Amino acid sequence: MIGAAHSNEKQAPPMPSVPSSTPPVVPPVPTVKDDSESDASKRQGSSPTRSRASTLSISEFAVDASPSKAAEEAKNNSSRLAELDKALAIALEEQKRLSSELDNLRNANNELRVRADDEAEQKRYWQKKHSTLQAEFDDLRERFVSRDQLWKSEWQKKSGDVLDERDELREKLHAAQKMGSSHEEEAVDLRRQLLDLKHSISTSTRMESQVTDQIFAQEMVTLNHEIQNWVVNNFRRTKSVDFSNLPSTLKEALGRTVPLYETLAGSAKLSIYQAMVMSHLMEVFNPKYFFGLPHDGPFGQLESIADHFRSMQASADAPSVEYSQWRSTTFELVRQSDDGDLADHTSFLTDQIVDDVDNILSDLTATESSSARLETLRSIVERAIAISRLFSVQRAEFSFELPCPSAVKEIEFDGALMEDINGEDATELERRAIQCATFPVVYKIGDERGENLHLRNVIIKAKVLCGETGTAV
């Protein structure tokens, strides 16, 4: 449109000069098309001939028109030109703005292209890095799998060797235990033979049947070892007892022998069993005069006679040595006799003790009795009877006491009377409450001649199980 305007301006001819003498010829008023129509005709594709005709018409009109109309036309053209200039300036400004935006878009496009190139480069780098790491990972996994298989095979081989070695050691241990058990039995048998020999020598070199305190101590130690071995050999592998589910009769029996059985740990079960055995043997060691005396027969009146002499002894101003001698001599004769009533009654009492102990421990440990177990227990009871009778024929008197702590009767450890079954030092156990006793303390009253009955000495200490440090039963 702007170009068309300039073209029209260039095509407009200068106004011709008209002589003043010649009157002007008024041509017919041509039909003048405005610029918009011209532009529209141009847009519609007007032919060159038609354009030239329009130009000629304008020229003719310019020649023939009056000066006022020409001036008005010039003014209109000038105004039109100003508008076109203004439109041109706006268009140029818009072109400049669009050019600036185009430059910005080009710069942004360049930046995006650079960024895309960088990202593509980074992508290629990370793809390469990923490929490298993936290859390393695959290699490590391969090595791990191969090494795991290798280690697994080595571990299986070593574990097999260890299991074989364990089985071999277990067999050796079992063999050693059997050998140790046989050696222990042999040692006990040899110890018994030695004590019998010492007892024989002592009785043959001393008057009558008096025995030294050392021999009594050795005899009692041997008896304690026999009881301990019998309990360990027969009940070591039994399960710990659930005291809450025991029958009432069994609880009563336990309450009489080991009142604190519920407070003892499972590891102390053997101590409980040994304490129960010893509590039944206390009947053997605490007879009135002599264990096994029958109530009938030639020995049936001995207890009554001894009671009479003892009452005489108690009413006398001073203890009589003759009573001690009579008691020692009389019961020594009974001990060496082969009276049938004495043997039968002793056998009856022995069977009763063996049955009571075996039945209680069988119920407590849920085990079945065996002939070997009963035979060994019977030999222990018979040995205890023999030792008790040997004590009974001494001129000195002996007293046996098995400590029996309970919830209402606390007994503290006393190093002068007790020894810990676990071998702890006596000084560390002072003032600690004991939980049970597995062997009695033995007091000797008087001397070997039956004199000085005011003397009271401990010849054998009790074997006890102590509680934890700082705890009271």
Short mmCIF file of C-alpha atoms in Angstrom, two decimals:
data_model
loop_
_atom_site.label_atom_id
_atom_site.label_comp_id
_atom_site.label_asym_id
_atom_site.label_seq_id
_atom_site.Cartn_x
_atom_site.Cartn_y
_atom_site.Cartn_z
CA MET A 1 0.00 0.00 0.00
CA ILE A 2 2.80 2.35 0.85
CA GLY A 3 4.60 1.48 -2.37
CA ALA A 4 1.44 2.20 -4.31
CA ALA A 5 1.13 5.61 -2.72
CA HIS A 6 4.65 6.52 -3.68
CA SER A 7 4.01 5.29 -7.21
CA ASN A 8 0.99 7.54 -7.51
CA GLU A 9 3.00 10.49 -6.31
CA LYS A 10 5.65 9.87 -8.89
CA GLN A 11 3.16 9.43 -11.68
CA ALA A 12 1.34 12.72 -10.92
CA PRO A 13 2.57 15.24 -13.59
CA PRO A 14 3.31 18.83 -12.68
CA MET A 15 0.49 21.25 -13.18
CA PRO A 16 0.75 22.95 -16.69
CA SER A 17 1.00 26.70 -16.87
CA VAL A 18 -2.13 28.29 -18.52
CA PRO A 19 -1.76 31.58 -20.39
CA SER A 20 -3.69 34.38 -18.79
CA SER A 21 -5.16 35.57 -22.15
CA THR A 22 -6.69 32.35 -23.01
CA PRO A 23 -9.70 31.44 -21.06
CA PRO A 24 -9.48 28.12 -19.47
CA VAL A 25 -11.15 25.26 -21.05
CA VAL A 26 -13.23 23.42 -18.61
CA PRO A 27 -12.93 19.79 -19.39
CA PRO A 28 -15.49 17.38 -18.33
CA VAL A 29 -15.10 16.34 -14.74
CA PRO A 30 -13.49 12.99 -14.76
CA THR A 31 -14.34 10.33 -12.28
CA VAL A 32 -11.42 10.26 -9.91
CA LYS A 33 -10.69 7.08 -8.00
CA ASP A 34 -9.22 7.43 -4.60
CA ASP A 35 -6.16 5.66 -3.45
CA SER A 36 -8.15 2.96 -1.77
CA GLU A 37 -9.89 2.13 -4.97
CA SER A 38 -6.55 2.30 -6.76
CA ASP A 39 -5.07 0.00 -4.22
CA ALA A 40 -8.07 -2.28 -4.47
CA SER A 41 -7.74 -2.33 -8.21
CA LYS A 42 -4.11 -3.13 -7.88
CA ARG A 43 -4.91 -5.93 -5.47
CA GLN A 44 -7.46 -7.22 -7.87
CA GLY A 45 -4.86 -7.21 -10.59
CA SER A 46 -5.77 -4.11 -12.82
CA SER A 47 -4.13 -4.03 -16.19
CA PRO A 48 -1.43 -1.49 -17.13
CA THR A 49 -3.69 0.10 -19.75
CA ARG A 50 -6.32 0.84 -17.18
CA SER A 51 -3.71 2.39 -14.88
CA ARG A 52 -2.45 4.65 -17.59
CA ALA A 53 -5.96 5.77 -18.35
CA SER A 54 -6.46 6.71 -14.76
CA THR A 55 -3.25 8.69 -14.80
CA LEU A 56 -4.28 10.57 -17.89
CA SER A 57 -7.62 11.34 -16.38
CA ILE A 58 -6.00 12.73 -13.27
CA SER A 59 -3.66 14.82 -15.39
CA GLU A 60 -6.48 16.19 -17.38
CA PHE A 61 -8.34 16.92 -14.21
CA ALA A 62 -5.33 18.60 -12.74
CA VAL A 63 -4.99 20.83 -15.80
CA ASP A 64 -8.58 21.71 -16.00
CA ALA A 65 -9.37 21.87 -12.27
CA SER A 66 -9.60 25.08 -10.42
CA PRO A 67 -6.73 26.18 -8.16
CA SER A 68 -8.82 25.63 -5.03
CA LYS A 69 -9.55 22.10 -5.86
CA ALA A 70 -5.92 21.47 -6.71
CA ALA A 71 -4.82 22.91 -3.42
CA GLU A 72 -7.35 20.83 -1.61
CA GLU A 73 -6.15 17.76 -3.48
CA ALA A 74 -2.55 18.58 -2.62
CA LYS A 75 -3.52 19.01 1.00
CA ASN A 76 -5.27 15.70 0.94
CA ASN A 77 -2.28 14.08 -0.67
CA SER A 78 0.03 15.66 1.90
CA SER A 79 -2.19 14.43 4.72
CA ARG A 80 -2.33 11.03 3.12
CA LEU A 81 1.45 11.06 2.77
CA ALA A 82 1.85 11.92 6.46
CA GLU A 83 -0.41 9.07 7.41
CA LEU A 84 1.56 6.79 5.17
CA ASP A 85 4.83 7.99 6.73
CA LYS A 86 3.40 7.38 10.17
CA ALA A 87 2.24 3.93 9.12
CA LEU A 88 5.68 3.33 7.63
CA ALA A 89 7.34 4.33 10.90
CA ILE A 90 5.04 2.02 12.83
CA ALA A 91 5.74 -0.77 10.39
CA LEU A 92 9.47 -0.14 10.65
CA GLU A 93 9.22 -0.14 14.44
CA GLU A 94 7.22 -3.38 14.30
CA GLN A 95 9.78 -4.78 11.88
CA LYS A 96 12.55 -3.78 14.26
CA ARG A 97 10.71 -5.38 17.17
CA LEU A 98 10.04 -8.54 15.22
CA SER A 99 13.66 -8.57 14.07
CA SER A 100 14.76 -8.28 17.72
CA GLU A 101 12.41 -11.09 18.70
CA LEU A 102 13.72 -13.13 15.82
CA ASP A 103 17.28 -12.54 17.02
CA ASN A 104 16.25 -13.53 20.54
CA LEU A 105 14.59 -16.64 19.22
CA ARG A 106 17.68 -17.42 17.17
CA ASN A 107 19.87 -16.94 20.26
CA ALA A 108 17.54 -19.10 22.34
CA ASN A 109 17.53 -21.67 19.58
CA ASN A 110 21.33 -21.60 19.54
CA GLU A 111 21.42 -22.00 23.33
CA LEU A 112 18.97 -24.87 23.12
CA ARG A 113 21.05 -26.44 20.39
CA VAL A 114 24.21 -26.05 22.53
CA ARG A 115 22.38 -27.46 25.55
CA ALA A 116 21.03 -30.30 23.48
CA ASP A 117 24.54 -31.00 22.24
CA ASP A 118 25.81 -30.93 25.85
CA GLU A 119 23.03 -33.22 27.00
CA ALA A 120 23.70 -35.55 24.12
CA GLU A 121 27.37 -35.54 25.07
CA GLN A 122 26.48 -36.22 28.71
CA LYS A 123 24.08 -38.93 27.62
CA ARG A 124 26.81 -40.56 25.58
CA TYR A 125 29.18 -40.23 28.58
CA TRP A 126 26.73 -41.76 31.06
CA GLN A 127 25.77 -44.46 28.60
CA LYS A 128 29.43 -45.33 28.29
CA LYS A 129 29.82 -45.12 32.10
CA HIS A 130 26.74 -47.31 32.57
CA SER A 131 28.06 -49.85 30.10
CA THR A 132 31.41 -49.90 31.93
CA LEU A 133 29.76 -50.28 35.35
CA GLN A 134 27.38 -52.91 34.03
CA ALA A 135 30.33 -54.85 32.68
CA GLU A 136 32.12 -54.52 36.05
CA PHE A 137 28.94 -55.58 37.87
CA ASP A 138 28.51 -58.61 35.64
CA ASP A 139 32.15 -59.51 36.20
CA LEU A 140 31.82 -59.10 39.98
CA ARG A 141 28.62 -61.15 40.02
CA GLU A 142 30.34 -63.86 38.05
CA ARG A 143 33.27 -63.81 40.46
CA PHE A 144 30.91 -63.78 43.45
CA VAL A 145 28.96 -66.75 42.16
CA SER A 146 32.11 -68.70 41.41
CA ARG A 147 33.68 -67.77 44.77
CA ASP A 148 30.43 -68.52 46.60
CA GLN A 149 30.36 -71.95 45.03
CA LEU A 150 34.01 -72.42 45.94
CA TRP A 151 33.47 -71.28 49.53
CA LYS A 152 30.33 -73.37 49.81
CA SER A 153 32.16 -76.47 48.71
CA GLU A 154 35.05 -75.65 51.07
CA TRP A 155 32.62 -74.97 53.93
CA GLN A 156 30.79 -78.22 53.29
CA LYS A 157 34.09 -80.05 53.27
CA LYS A 158 35.31 -78.32 56.43
CA SER A 159 31.96 -78.76 58.19
CA GLY A 160 32.05 -82.42 57.27
CA ASP A 161 35.55 -82.68 58.68
CA VAL A 162 34.47 -80.84 61.83
CA LEU A 163 31.46 -83.11 62.25
CA ASP A 164 33.65 -86.15 61.78
CA GLU A 165 36.14 -84.75 64.27
CA ARG A 166 33.31 -83.97 66.69
CA ASP A 167 31.96 -87.49 66.42
CA GLU A 168 35.43 -88.85 66.92
CA LEU A 169 35.98 -86.63 69.96
CA ARG A 170 32.57 -87.60 71.30
CA GLU A 171 33.48 -91.25 70.99
CA LYS A 172 36.80 -90.59 72.69
CA LEU A 173 35.03 -88.62 75.42
CA HIS A 174 32.52 -91.41 75.90
CA ALA A 175 35.33 -93.92 76.07
CA ALA A 176 37.23 -91.69 78.49
CA GLN A 177 34.12 -91.27 80.64
CA LYS A 178 33.60 -95.00 80.70
CA MET A 179 37.23 -95.49 81.54
CA GLY A 180 37.06 -92.74 84.16
CA SER A 181 33.92 -94.28 85.63
CA SER A 182 35.58 -97.66 85.79
CA HIS A 183 38.69 -96.07 87.28
CA GLU A 184 36.52 -94.19 89.77
CA GLU A 185 34.82 -97.40 90.78
CA GLU A 186 38.18 -99.08 91.02
CA ALA A 187 39.50 -96.17 93.11
CA VAL A 188 36.45 -96.37 95.39
CA ASP A 189 36.98 -100.11 95.74
CA LEU A 190 40.66 -99.63 96.50
CA ARG A 191 39.82 -96.86 98.95
CA ARG A 192 37.36 -99.15 100.63
CA GLN A 193 39.94 -101.93 100.82
CA LEU A 194 42.46 -99.49 102.26
CA LEU A 195 39.99 -98.30 104.87
CA ASP A 196 39.10 -101.87 105.72
CA LEU A 197 42.79 -102.62 106.08
CA LYS A 198 43.32 -99.57 108.28
CA HIS A 199 40.27 -100.51 110.28
CA SER A 200 41.59 -104.06 110.67
CA ILE A 201 45.00 -102.79 111.75
CA SER A 202 43.40 -100.30 114.12
CA THR A 203 41.14 -102.86 115.71
CA SER A 204 43.94 -105.38 116.03
CA THR A 205 46.39 -102.96 117.65
CA ARG A 206 43.98 -101.05 119.91
CA MET A 207 41.91 -102.30 122.75
CA GLU A 208 38.51 -103.67 121.82
CA SER A 209 36.88 -101.93 118.78
CA GLN A 210 37.85 -98.30 119.21
CA VAL A 211 38.46 -96.44 115.92
CA THR A 212 40.28 -93.14 115.35
CA ASP A 213 38.57 -90.02 114.09
CA GLN A 214 40.65 -90.09 110.89
CA ILE A 215 39.29 -93.50 109.94
CA PHE A 216 35.74 -92.34 110.60
CA ALA A 217 36.36 -89.28 108.45
CA GLN A 218 37.72 -91.42 105.61
CA GLU A 219 34.78 -93.82 105.89
CA MET A 220 32.28 -90.96 105.69
CA VAL A 221 34.10 -89.34 102.75
CA THR A 222 33.96 -92.66 100.91
CA LEU A 223 30.25 -92.97 101.65
CA ASN A 224 29.66 -89.44 100.35
CA HIS A 225 31.53 -90.25 97.13
CA GLU A 226 29.51 -93.43 96.64
CA ILE A 227 26.21 -91.55 97.05
CA GLN A 228 27.37 -88.81 94.70
CA ASN A 229 28.53 -91.29 92.04
CA TRP A 230 25.27 -93.23 92.26
CA VAL A 231 23.21 -90.08 91.76
CA VAL A 232 25.36 -88.82 88.88
CA ASN A 233 25.50 -92.16 87.06
CA ASN A 234 21.73 -92.73 87.26
CA PHE A 235 20.20 -89.24 87.04
CA ARG A 236 22.71 -86.99 85.29
CA ARG A 237 20.93 -87.17 81.90
CA THR A 238 17.41 -86.70 83.25
CA LYS A 239 15.45 -83.56 82.47
CA SER A 240 15.02 -80.77 84.97
CA VAL A 241 12.01 -81.24 87.20
CA ASP A 242 8.91 -79.08 86.79
CA PHE A 243 8.05 -78.75 90.47
CA SER A 244 4.73 -77.04 89.74
CA ASN A 245 3.25 -80.21 88.22
CA LEU A 246 4.32 -82.68 90.91
CA PRO A 247 1.74 -84.75 92.80
CA SER A 248 0.92 -83.56 96.30
CA THR A 249 2.46 -86.66 97.91
CA LEU A 250 5.74 -86.05 96.12
CA LYS A 251 5.68 -82.37 97.09
CA GLU A 252 5.18 -83.37 100.72
CA ALA A 253 8.14 -85.75 100.55
CA LEU A 254 10.29 -83.04 99.00
CA GLY A 255 9.10 -80.53 101.58
CA ARG A 256 10.26 -82.81 104.40
CA THR A 257 13.69 -83.51 102.92
CA VAL A 258 14.53 -80.40 100.84
CA PRO A 259 12.07 -77.64 101.86
CA LEU A 260 13.61 -75.07 99.49
CA TYR A 261 13.44 -77.31 96.41
CA GLU A 262 11.40 -74.74 94.45
CA THR A 263 14.10 -72.07 94.80
CA LEU A 264 16.88 -74.27 93.46
CA ALA A 265 17.91 -73.88 89.82
CA GLY A 266 17.76 -76.71 87.29
CA SER A 267 21.53 -77.15 87.50
CA ALA A 268 21.15 -78.07 91.20
CA LYS A 269 18.92 -81.06 90.52
CA LEU A 270 21.69 -83.53 91.38
CA SER A 271 22.17 -81.80 94.73
CA ILE A 272 18.45 -82.20 95.41
CA TYR A 273 18.60 -85.93 94.62
CA GLN A 274 21.70 -86.42 96.76
CA ALA A 275 20.08 -84.50 99.64
CA MET A 276 17.03 -86.77 99.41
CA VAL A 277 19.19 -89.90 99.56
CA MET A 278 21.08 -88.58 102.58
CA SER A 279 17.89 -87.52 104.37
CA HIS A 280 16.68 -91.14 104.26
CA LEU A 281 20.07 -92.40 105.45
CA MET A 282 19.81 -90.15 108.52
CA GLU A 283 17.50 -92.84 109.93
CA VAL A 284 20.52 -95.14 109.84
CA PHE A 285 22.87 -92.69 111.57
CA ASN A 286 20.47 -91.55 114.27
CA PRO A 287 19.22 -94.75 115.97
CA LYS A 288 18.46 -94.67 119.63
CA TYR A 289 21.38 -96.96 120.37
CA PHE A 290 22.08 -99.42 117.62
CA PHE A 291 20.51 -99.54 114.15
CA GLY A 292 18.51 -102.67 113.37
CA LEU A 293 17.80 -103.92 116.89
CA PRO A 294 14.70 -106.13 116.74
CA HIS A 295 11.81 -105.57 119.11
CA ASP A 296 11.55 -109.28 119.86
CA GLY A 297 14.03 -112.05 120.57
CA PRO A 298 17.13 -112.02 122.73
CA PHE A 299 17.99 -108.43 121.78
CA GLY A 300 14.47 -107.07 122.24
CA GLN A 301 15.15 -105.82 125.79
CA LEU A 302 18.50 -104.16 125.14
CA GLU A 303 17.01 -100.72 124.49
CA SER A 304 15.08 -100.82 127.77
CA ILE A 305 18.20 -101.84 129.70
CA ALA A 306 20.24 -99.11 128.01
CA ASP A 307 17.54 -96.55 128.83
CA HIS A 308 17.70 -97.59 132.50
CA PHE A 309 21.48 -97.29 132.65
CA ARG A 310 21.36 -93.91 130.87
CA SER A 311 18.88 -92.55 133.38
CA MET A 312 21.20 -93.73 136.15
CA GLN A 313 24.05 -91.97 134.37
CA ALA A 314 22.05 -88.74 134.15
CA SER A 315 21.13 -88.78 137.86
CA ALA A 316 24.71 -89.42 139.00
CA ASP A 317 26.80 -86.55 140.27
CA ALA A 318 29.46 -87.23 137.64
CA PRO A 319 29.39 -89.14 134.34
CA SER A 320 30.32 -92.78 134.74
CA VAL A 321 32.95 -94.26 132.46
CA GLU A 322 31.54 -97.72 133.21
CA TYR A 323 28.32 -96.92 131.37
CA SER A 324 30.24 -95.96 128.24
CA GLN A 325 32.29 -99.14 128.52
CA TRP A 326 29.16 -101.27 129.05
CA ARG A 327 27.40 -99.69 126.07
CA SER A 328 30.45 -100.10 123.83
CA THR A 329 31.07 -103.71 124.84
CA THR A 330 27.42 -104.77 124.70
CA PHE A 331 26.69 -103.40 121.24
CA GLU A 332 30.02 -104.63 119.93
CA LEU A 333 28.84 -108.12 120.85
CA VAL A 334 25.57 -107.44 119.07
CA ARG A 335 27.41 -106.16 116.01
CA GLN A 336 29.53 -109.31 115.78
CA SER A 337 26.65 -111.69 116.42
CA ASP A 338 24.90 -113.70 113.73
CA ASP A 339 21.49 -113.57 115.33
CA GLY A 340 18.73 -114.31 112.82
CA ASP A 341 16.27 -111.79 114.21
CA LEU A 342 18.85 -109.04 113.99
CA ALA A 343 19.73 -109.97 110.40
CA ASP A 344 16.08 -110.21 109.34
CA HIS A 345 15.09 -106.91 110.88
CA THR A 346 18.15 -105.22 109.42
CA SER A 347 17.31 -106.61 105.98
CA PHE A 348 13.71 -105.41 106.33
CA LEU A 349 14.82 -101.88 107.23
CA THR A 350 17.36 -101.90 104.39
CA ASP A 351 14.71 -102.90 101.85
CA GLN A 352 12.41 -100.21 103.16
CA ILE A 353 15.02 -97.46 102.76
CA VAL A 354 16.05 -98.68 99.29
CA ASP A 355 12.44 -98.82 98.10
CA ASP A 356 11.59 -95.38 99.50
CA VAL A 357 14.60 -93.69 97.90
CA ASP A 358 14.21 -95.45 94.56
CA ASN A 359 10.46 -94.81 94.33
CA ILE A 360 10.75 -91.11 95.12
CA LEU A 361 13.58 -90.53 92.66
CA SER A 362 11.84 -92.60 89.97
CA ASP A 363 8.69 -90.49 90.31
CA LEU A 364 10.65 -87.27 90.52
CA THR A 365 12.83 -87.92 87.46
CA ALA A 366 10.27 -89.94 85.45
CA THR A 367 12.72 -92.82 85.08
CA GLU A 368 12.36 -96.56 85.49
CA SER A 369 14.28 -98.49 88.08
CA SER A 370 16.80 -101.19 87.21
CA SER A 371 18.35 -104.08 89.04
CA ALA A 372 21.82 -102.53 88.75
CA ARG A 373 20.56 -99.27 90.22
CA LEU A 374 18.86 -101.02 93.11
CA GLU A 375 21.85 -103.25 93.78
CA THR A 376 24.23 -100.29 93.99
CA LEU A 377 21.82 -98.37 96.22
CA ARG A 378 21.46 -101.38 98.51
CA SER A 379 25.26 -101.63 98.87
CA ILE A 380 25.35 -97.92 99.81
CA VAL A 381 22.66 -98.41 102.48
CA GLU A 382 24.43 -101.49 103.85
CA ARG A 383 27.70 -99.57 104.02
CA ALA A 384 25.96 -96.72 105.86
CA ILE A 385 24.54 -99.26 108.34
CA ALA A 386 28.01 -100.74 108.91
CA ILE A 387 29.50 -97.29 109.55
CA SER A 388 26.61 -96.35 111.86
CA ARG A 389 27.09 -99.51 113.93
CA LEU A 390 30.81 -98.80 114.13
CA PHE A 391 29.99 -95.37 115.55
CA SER A 392 27.56 -96.97 118.02
CA VAL A 393 30.17 -99.25 119.60
CA GLN A 394 32.60 -96.44 120.42
CA ARG A 395 32.97 -95.28 123.99
CA ALA A 396 32.62 -91.69 122.84
CA GLU A 397 29.18 -90.65 121.67
CA PHE A 398 28.55 -89.28 118.17
CA SER A 399 25.83 -86.99 116.92
CA PHE A 400 24.77 -86.54 113.27
CA GLU A 401 23.02 -83.40 112.06
CA LEU A 402 21.85 -82.71 108.49
CA PRO A 403 21.12 -78.96 108.08
CA CYS A 404 17.63 -78.44 106.69
CA PRO A 405 16.93 -74.78 105.85
CA SER A 406 13.38 -73.70 105.07
CA ALA A 407 11.43 -70.56 104.29
CA VAL A 408 10.91 -69.92 108.02
CA LYS A 409 14.26 -71.25 109.20
CA GLU A 410 17.21 -69.64 107.48
CA ILE A 411 20.62 -71.22 108.07
CA GLU A 412 23.74 -69.22 107.30
CA PHE A 413 26.97 -70.81 106.15
CA ASP A 414 29.34 -71.62 109.01
CA GLY A 415 32.86 -72.52 107.94
CA ALA A 416 33.49 -74.37 111.20
CA LEU A 417 30.64 -76.79 110.50
CA MET A 418 30.18 -76.76 106.72
CA GLU A 419 31.91 -77.15 103.37
CA ASP A 420 30.55 -75.91 100.05
CA ILE A 421 29.92 -78.72 97.55
CA ASN A 422 31.17 -76.46 94.74
CA GLY A 423 34.52 -75.91 96.44
CA GLU A 424 34.16 -72.18 97.09
CA ASP A 425 36.36 -70.60 99.73
CA ALA A 426 34.78 -70.56 103.18
CA THR A 427 35.69 -66.90 103.79
CA GLU A 428 33.68 -65.86 100.73
CA LEU A 429 30.64 -67.81 101.88
CA GLU A 430 30.31 -66.33 105.36
CA ARG A 431 26.81 -65.04 106.15
CA ARG A 432 25.39 -66.53 102.96
CA ALA A 433 22.28 -68.63 103.38
CA ILE A 434 22.49 -72.29 102.46
CA GLN A 435 19.84 -73.92 100.26
CA CYS A 436 20.25 -77.58 101.11
CA ALA A 437 22.68 -80.08 102.64
CA THR A 438 23.85 -83.27 100.95
CA PHE A 439 25.84 -84.72 103.87
CA PRO A 440 25.62 -84.31 107.66
CA VAL A 441 27.98 -82.77 110.16
CA VAL A 442 29.33 -85.29 112.70
CA TYR A 443 30.02 -84.26 116.30
CA LYS A 444 32.13 -86.32 118.71
CA ILE A 445 31.10 -86.02 122.36
CA GLY A 446 33.77 -87.06 124.86
CA ASP A 447 37.00 -88.89 124.18
CA GLU A 448 37.95 -92.44 123.20
CA ARG A 449 37.74 -93.63 126.82
CA GLY A 450 34.22 -92.28 127.26
CA GLU A 451 35.40 -89.50 129.51
CA ASN A 452 35.19 -85.71 129.24
CA LEU A 453 31.65 -85.78 127.88
CA HIS A 454 31.58 -81.99 128.03
CA LEU A 455 33.85 -81.91 124.96
CA ARG A 456 32.14 -81.54 121.59
CA ASN A 457 34.29 -81.63 118.46
CA VAL A 458 33.44 -81.63 114.76
CA ILE A 459 35.15 -84.54 113.03
CA ILE A 460 33.26 -84.30 109.71
CA LYS A 461 31.81 -81.13 108.20
CA ALA A 462 28.46 -80.97 106.47
CA LYS A 463 28.35 -80.64 102.67
CA VAL A 464 26.01 -77.78 101.71
CA LEU A 465 24.85 -75.83 98.67
CA CYS A 466 24.92 -72.07 99.18
CA GLY A 467 22.67 -69.43 97.66
CA GLU A 468 23.75 -66.46 95.59
CA THR A 469 25.86 -63.68 97.08
CA GLY A 470 23.85 -61.25 99.14
CA THR A 471 20.65 -63.28 98.97
CA ALA A 472 18.71 -64.87 101.74
CA VAL A 473 16.70 -68.00 101.37
#
